[in-house]
Structures are given as structure tokens and as C-alpha cells.
XYZ file of C-alpha atoms in Angstrom:
327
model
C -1.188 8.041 16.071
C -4.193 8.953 14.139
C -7.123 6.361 13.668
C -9.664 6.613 10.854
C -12.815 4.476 9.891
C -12.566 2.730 6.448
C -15.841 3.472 4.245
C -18.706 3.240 5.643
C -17.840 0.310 8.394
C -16.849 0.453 11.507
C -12.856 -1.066 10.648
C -10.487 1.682 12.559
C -7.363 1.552 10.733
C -4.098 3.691 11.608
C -3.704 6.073 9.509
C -0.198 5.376 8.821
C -0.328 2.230 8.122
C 2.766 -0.193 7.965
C 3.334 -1.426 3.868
C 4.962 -4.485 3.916
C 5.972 -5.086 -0.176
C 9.668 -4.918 0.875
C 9.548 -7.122 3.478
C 8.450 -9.662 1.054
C 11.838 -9.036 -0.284
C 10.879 -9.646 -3.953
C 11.151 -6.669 -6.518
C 13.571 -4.971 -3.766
C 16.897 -6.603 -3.761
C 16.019 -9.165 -0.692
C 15.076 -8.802 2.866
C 16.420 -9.541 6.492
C 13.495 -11.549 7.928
C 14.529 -10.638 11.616
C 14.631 -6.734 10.327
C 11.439 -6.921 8.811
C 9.868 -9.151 11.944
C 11.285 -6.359 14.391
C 10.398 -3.188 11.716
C 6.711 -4.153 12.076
C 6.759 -4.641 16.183
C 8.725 -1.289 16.586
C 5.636 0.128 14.359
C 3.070 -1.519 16.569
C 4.978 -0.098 19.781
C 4.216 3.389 18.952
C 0.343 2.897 17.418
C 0.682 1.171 14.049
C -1.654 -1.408 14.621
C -2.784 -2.053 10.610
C -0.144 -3.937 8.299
C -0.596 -4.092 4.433
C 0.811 -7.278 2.668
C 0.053 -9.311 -0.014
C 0.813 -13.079 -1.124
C 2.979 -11.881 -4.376
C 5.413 -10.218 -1.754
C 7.776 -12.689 -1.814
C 5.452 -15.377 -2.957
C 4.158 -15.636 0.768
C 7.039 -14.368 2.374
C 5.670 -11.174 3.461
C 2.691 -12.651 4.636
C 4.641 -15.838 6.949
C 6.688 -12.397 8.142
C 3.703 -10.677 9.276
C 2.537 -13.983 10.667
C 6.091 -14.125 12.417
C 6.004 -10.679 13.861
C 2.054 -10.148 15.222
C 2.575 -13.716 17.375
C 1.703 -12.988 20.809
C -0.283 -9.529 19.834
C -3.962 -9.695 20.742
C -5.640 -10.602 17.263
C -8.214 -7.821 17.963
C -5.365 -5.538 18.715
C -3.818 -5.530 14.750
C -5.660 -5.197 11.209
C -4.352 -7.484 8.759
C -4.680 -6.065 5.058
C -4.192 -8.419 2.263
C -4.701 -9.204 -1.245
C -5.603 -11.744 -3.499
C -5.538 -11.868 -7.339
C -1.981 -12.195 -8.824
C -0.812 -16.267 -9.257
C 2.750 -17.330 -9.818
C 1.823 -20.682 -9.338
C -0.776 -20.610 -11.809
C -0.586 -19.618 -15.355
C -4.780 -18.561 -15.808
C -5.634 -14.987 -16.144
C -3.678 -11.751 -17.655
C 0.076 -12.091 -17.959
C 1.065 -9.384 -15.041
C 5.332 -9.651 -15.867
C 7.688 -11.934 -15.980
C 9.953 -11.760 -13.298
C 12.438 -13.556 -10.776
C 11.526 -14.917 -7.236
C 13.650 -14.668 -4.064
C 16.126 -17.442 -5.054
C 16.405 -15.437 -8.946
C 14.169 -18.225 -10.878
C 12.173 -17.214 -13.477
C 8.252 -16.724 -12.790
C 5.200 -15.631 -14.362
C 3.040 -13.916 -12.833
C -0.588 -13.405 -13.259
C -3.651 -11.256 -12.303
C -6.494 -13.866 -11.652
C -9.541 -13.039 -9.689
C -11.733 -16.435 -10.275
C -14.108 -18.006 -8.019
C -11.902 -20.691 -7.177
C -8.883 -19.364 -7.445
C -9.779 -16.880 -4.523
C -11.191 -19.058 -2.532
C -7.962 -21.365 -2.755
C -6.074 -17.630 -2.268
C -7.523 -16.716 0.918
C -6.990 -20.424 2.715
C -3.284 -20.002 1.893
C -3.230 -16.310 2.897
C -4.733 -17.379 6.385
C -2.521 -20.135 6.625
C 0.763 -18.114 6.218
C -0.990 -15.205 8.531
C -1.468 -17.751 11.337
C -4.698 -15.732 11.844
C -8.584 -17.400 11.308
C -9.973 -13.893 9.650
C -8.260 -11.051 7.462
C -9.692 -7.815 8.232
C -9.801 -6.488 4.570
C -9.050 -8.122 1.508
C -8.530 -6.444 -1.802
C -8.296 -7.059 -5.538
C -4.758 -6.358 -6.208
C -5.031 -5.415 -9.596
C -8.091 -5.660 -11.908
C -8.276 -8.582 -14.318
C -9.673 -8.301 -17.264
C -10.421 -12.277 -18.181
C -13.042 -12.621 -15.082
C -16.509 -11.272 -14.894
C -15.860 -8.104 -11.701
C -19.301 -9.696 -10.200
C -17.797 -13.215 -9.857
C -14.479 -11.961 -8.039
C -17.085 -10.196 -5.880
C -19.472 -13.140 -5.364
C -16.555 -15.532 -3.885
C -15.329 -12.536 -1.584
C -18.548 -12.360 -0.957
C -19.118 -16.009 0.349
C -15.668 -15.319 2.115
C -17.038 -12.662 4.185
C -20.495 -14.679 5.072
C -18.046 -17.410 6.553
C -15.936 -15.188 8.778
C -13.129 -15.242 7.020
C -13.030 -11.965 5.530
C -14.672 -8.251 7.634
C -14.203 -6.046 5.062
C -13.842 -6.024 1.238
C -11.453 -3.558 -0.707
C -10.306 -2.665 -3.975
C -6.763 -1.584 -4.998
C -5.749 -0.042 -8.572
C -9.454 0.075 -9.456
C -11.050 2.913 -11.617
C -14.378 4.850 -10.714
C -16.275 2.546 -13.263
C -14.547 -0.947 -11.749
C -15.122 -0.105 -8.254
C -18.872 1.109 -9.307
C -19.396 -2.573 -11.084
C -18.031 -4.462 -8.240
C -20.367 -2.752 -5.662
C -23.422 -3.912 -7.897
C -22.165 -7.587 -6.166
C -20.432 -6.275 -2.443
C -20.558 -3.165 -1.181
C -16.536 -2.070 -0.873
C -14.759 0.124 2.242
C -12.143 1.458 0.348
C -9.767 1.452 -3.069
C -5.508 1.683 -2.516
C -4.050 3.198 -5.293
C -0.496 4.912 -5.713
C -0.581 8.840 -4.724
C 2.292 10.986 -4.373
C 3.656 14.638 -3.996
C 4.741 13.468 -7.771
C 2.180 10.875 -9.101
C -1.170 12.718 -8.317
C -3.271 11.096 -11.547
C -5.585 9.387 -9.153
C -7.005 13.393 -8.277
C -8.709 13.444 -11.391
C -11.509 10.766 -11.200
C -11.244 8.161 -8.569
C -10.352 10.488 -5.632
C -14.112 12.521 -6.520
C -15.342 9.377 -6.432
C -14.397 7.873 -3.714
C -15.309 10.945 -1.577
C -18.854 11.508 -3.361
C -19.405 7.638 -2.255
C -17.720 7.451 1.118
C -14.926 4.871 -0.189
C -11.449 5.369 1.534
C -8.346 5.666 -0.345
C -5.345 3.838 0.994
C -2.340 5.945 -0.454
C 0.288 3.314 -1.676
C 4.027 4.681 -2.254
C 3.648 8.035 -0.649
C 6.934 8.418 -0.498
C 7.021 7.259 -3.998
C 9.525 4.034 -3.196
C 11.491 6.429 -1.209
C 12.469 9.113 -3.886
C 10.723 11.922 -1.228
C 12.734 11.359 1.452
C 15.523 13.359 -0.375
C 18.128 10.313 -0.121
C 18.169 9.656 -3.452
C 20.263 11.383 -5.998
C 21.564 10.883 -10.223
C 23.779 8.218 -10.148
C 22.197 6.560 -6.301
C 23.259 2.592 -6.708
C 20.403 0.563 -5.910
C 20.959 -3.088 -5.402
C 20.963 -5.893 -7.837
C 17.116 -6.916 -8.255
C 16.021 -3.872 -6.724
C 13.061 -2.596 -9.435
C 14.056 1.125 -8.765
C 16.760 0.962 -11.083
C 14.656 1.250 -14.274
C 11.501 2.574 -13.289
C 11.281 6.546 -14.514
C 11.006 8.270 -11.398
C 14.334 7.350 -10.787
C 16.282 8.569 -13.645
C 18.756 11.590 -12.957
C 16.204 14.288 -14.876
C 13.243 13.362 -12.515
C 15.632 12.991 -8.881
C 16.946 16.233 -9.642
C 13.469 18.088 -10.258
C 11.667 15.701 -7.237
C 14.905 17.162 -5.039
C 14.581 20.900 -6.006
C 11.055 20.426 -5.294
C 11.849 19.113 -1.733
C 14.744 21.695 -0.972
C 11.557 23.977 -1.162
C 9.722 22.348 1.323
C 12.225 21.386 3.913
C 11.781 24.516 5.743
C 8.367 23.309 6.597
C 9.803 20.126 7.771
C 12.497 22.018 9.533
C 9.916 23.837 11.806
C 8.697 20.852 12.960
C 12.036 19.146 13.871
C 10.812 16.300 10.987
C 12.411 14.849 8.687
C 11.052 15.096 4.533
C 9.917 11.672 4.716
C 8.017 12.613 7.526
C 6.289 15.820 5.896
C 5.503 14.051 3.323
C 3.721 11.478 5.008
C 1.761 13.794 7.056
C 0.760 16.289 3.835
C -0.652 12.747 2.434
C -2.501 12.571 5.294
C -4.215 16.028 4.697
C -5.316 15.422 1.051
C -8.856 15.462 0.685
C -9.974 11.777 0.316
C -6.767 9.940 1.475
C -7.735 8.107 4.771
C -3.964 5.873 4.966
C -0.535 6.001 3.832
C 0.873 3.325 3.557
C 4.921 3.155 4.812
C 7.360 0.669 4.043
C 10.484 0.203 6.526
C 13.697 -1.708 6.557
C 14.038 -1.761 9.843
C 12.640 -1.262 13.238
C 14.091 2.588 13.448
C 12.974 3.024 9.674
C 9.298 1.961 11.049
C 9.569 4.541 14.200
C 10.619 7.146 12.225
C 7.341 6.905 9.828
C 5.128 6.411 12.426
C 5.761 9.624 13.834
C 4.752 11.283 11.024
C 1.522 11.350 12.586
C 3.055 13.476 15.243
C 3.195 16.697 12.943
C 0.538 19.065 13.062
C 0.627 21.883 9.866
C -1.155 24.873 9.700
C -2.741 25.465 6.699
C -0.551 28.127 5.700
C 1.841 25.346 5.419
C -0.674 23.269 3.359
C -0.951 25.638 1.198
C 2.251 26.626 0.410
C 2.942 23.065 0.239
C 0.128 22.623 -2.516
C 1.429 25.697 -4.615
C 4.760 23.743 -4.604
C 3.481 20.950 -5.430
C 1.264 21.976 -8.079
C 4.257 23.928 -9.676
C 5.906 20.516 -9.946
């Protein structure tokens, strides 16, 4: 496994780093607890040591399951990432969706990010955790209705009482993420990159390297649709969000598969599978520090890990970039 400083602090992170959205269940057509319990300690086995959750996932499930599966790992041992800043239990901020919870009732949920409210956030983060400190905690998205240097101030107080190491930002332009430092200076921004969703490269990736912010990559694999299992017509299950979102209509699977019958060659070299290559090209994209994996289960988890494993040459870089920038 690779290891990598966030930012400018001294928080070593893997580098694949285990995402734990579908744990939560919610958004992906349920979870098995003990799957997701034993996913994240098969990830640990073999040098995952950082886990990425949230409270939305699941409305706390994915953070008791993390909780559940780092009992009886040295607390120094693991990096908890978490989030704060989207309420379903409290109607105050932008109107994020409307959606359904684990049990299919109707929710609202919102993106909140005041003083209180994160305060309140964080006790019930650590709580579910079973942990006294979270290593970073991020924004989850931005919200508009609260002043960026009062989010910051509270996270602020958070990390002058031990609760909190390191501060983050996720879905954050160059201009939020230059606000917010005016208040705490930030480690790192995770925002969604892929082999097919590379608008991030633009601004916020210059950024982010001119000011020495990591980038957590979130949905590498873009929800799975790169490790070539997916094809028009695939059945997801009921609840699962995949269904309607557009990188999973039959036009876009069938260009995203050409595109990775190109570069399985590569992946064939190196006895990997396309999940795999794609994880590790992440990894070589000037700027990304993590990318973040998601896993079922405990062979799922394995599987990504070793990702790290793969070593390219930069032929293969490149003629993975002309590929990809042919897309």
C-alpha cells in the first residue's frame, strides 16, 4: 500500500482509501451489515488503514458500521474521515433532495453547515464512531444559507478541543475553499474524478496543487461503471440511484466500455483487473493524493486494495491519457 501526507500536515492517509457510502446502504439498494463490517477489516488486513464515511450514509448507519468494524484496532492504527453538513433530521439550510431512508420513508434532506448544528453533528458522529477524535472532517457539500467563515469558526473550536486533527473540504470550488481558509487553514478538498468525469481538471485541481491542498478522488470508478461489469440493459436493484443517473444509460455504458476494451491490455500485463487500472491511473494524476473505493464485501475490498500493487510505466500513462482524452 501506498501512504501519502494530506496538505500540508503531517495526517498519512492510504492512498486507497476505503469509501464507505454503500455501506450506509442508503441510495444503493441496502446493505449486509456483517459484509460491510468484514469488507472494511479485509481492507485494513492488507494496508487500508483510512475509511471515508459520512452521517447521511444511512442516516448513521455507515458510521455505527465503521464503529462496528475498527473495534479492537489500535485507534492510532486507522484514520477516520467524516463529514458533517447535510440534516435529515432537521429542515434548516438548502433543500439537498428528497429522498427515502433505509426502511423507504420519505426524508428531506438538507445541506446545513451552522455553528450549532455542527457542533451537535460532530457529538453524534463520535458517538456512532465509538472513537473520542475524527481525524478529518469535511464540509460535505457547500451551503449557500451560512456565512463559509462561521462553518469554519465551529470546526475550528472543534479542532482546539481535540475532537477534530484535520479540517477538509469536499465538493468545494477554488473560490469556496480560498474563503474558508481566510477562517482554518484546510488539508485537502474530495471531489468526484473519473477516467469519464474529469471537470474538476480545469480549476480546482490547479488549485489545489499551486496551494498544497490534497484531492481525495470520490467515485473513481465512477459507481462502478469502470470496472467493465456494467452493460445497456444491467438491472440494478430497487432503490439503487444508478438506475437514473446519466452515466448509466445504454449510449454512455457502451462508449465508457469501448473506451475500456482499449485499455484492458494494459491491465492485462499486469495480471489486474480494469477496476484495478483504473484505480491505480487515479493514483498517477497530477494532484490526486486518494481514491476513494467502495466494496460490498470483504473480497470486493481486497481486490481494490491491491490496486496499489500495480506499477505503470509511463508509456502506459500515456497511452492511457491519449485514450482517455479521446473519450
Amino acid at each position: 500500500m501506498l501512504y501519502r501526507k494530506l496538505g500540508k500536515s503531517n495526517l498519512e492517509v492510504s492512498a486507497i482509501t476505503f469509501g464507505a457510502w454503500a455501506a450506509g446502504g442508503w441510495m444503493w439498494g441496502s446493505t449486509d451489515r456483517n459484509d460491510a463490517i468484514e469488507a472494511i477489516r479485509a481492507s485494513y488486513d492488507v494496508g487500508v488503514t483510512s475509511i471515508d464515511t459520512a452521517p447521511i450514509y444511512g442516516q448513521g448507519t455507515s458510521e455505527e458500521i465503521v464503529g462496528e468494524a475498527i473495534k479492537g484496532i489500535s485507534r492510532d492504527k486507522v484514520q477516520i474521515l467524516t463529514k458533517f453538513g447535510m440534516r435529515w433530521d432537521l429542515a434548516k439550510g438548502d433543500l439537498a433532495m428528497h429522498s427515502k431512508n433505509n426502511s423507504g420513508e420519505d426524508i428531506d434532506v438538507y445541506k446545513y453547515a451552522g455553528k450549532d448544528s455542527i457542533i451537535y453533528e460532530c457529538e453524534q458522529s463520535l458517538r456512532r464512531l465509538g472513537t473520542d477524535y475524527i481525524d478529518l472532517y469535511q464540509i460535505h457539500w457547500p451551503d449557500s444559507t451560512t456565512p463559509i467563515d462561521e462553518t469554519f469558526e465551529a470546526v475550528s473550536r472543534l479542532v482546539e478541543q481535540g475532537k477534530v486533527r484535520f479540517a477538509g473540504v469536499c465538493n468545494y470550488n477554488a473560490q469556496q475553499m480560498e474563503e474558508a481558509e481566510k477562517t482554518l487553514e484546510l488539508v485537502s478538498n474530495q471531489i468526484p474524478f473519473s477516467m469519464v468525469n474529469r471537470g474538476i481538471e480545469e480549476e480546482t485541481v490547479p488549485y489545489c496543487i499551486e496551494n498544497n491542498k490534497s484531492i481525495l478522488a470520490y467515485s473513481p470508478l465512477e459507481r462502478g461503471l469502470l470496472t467493465g461489469k456494467i452493460t445497456p440493459g444491467y438491472s440494478f436493484q430497487e432503490g439503487d440511484h444508478r438506475a437514473s443517473h446519466k452515466h448509466f444509460q445504454p449510449d454512455f455504458i457502451e462508449k465508457t466500455n469501448e473506451l475500456l476494451h482499449k485499455i484492458k491490455p494494459v491491465a492485462d500485463r499486469h495480471h489486474a483487473s480494469l477496476g484495478q487500472l483504473v484505480l491505480r491511473w487515479t493514483l498517477e494524476r497530477p494532484g490526486i493524493t486518494v481514491a476513494l473505493a467502495g466494496a460490498r464485501n470483504a473480497e470486493q475490498a481486497v481486490q481494490n486494495a491491491k490496486a496499489a500493487d500495480i506499477h505503470l510505466t509511463d508509456e502506459e500513462i500515456n497511452t492511457i491519457n491519449d485514450l482517455v482524452n479521446r473519450f
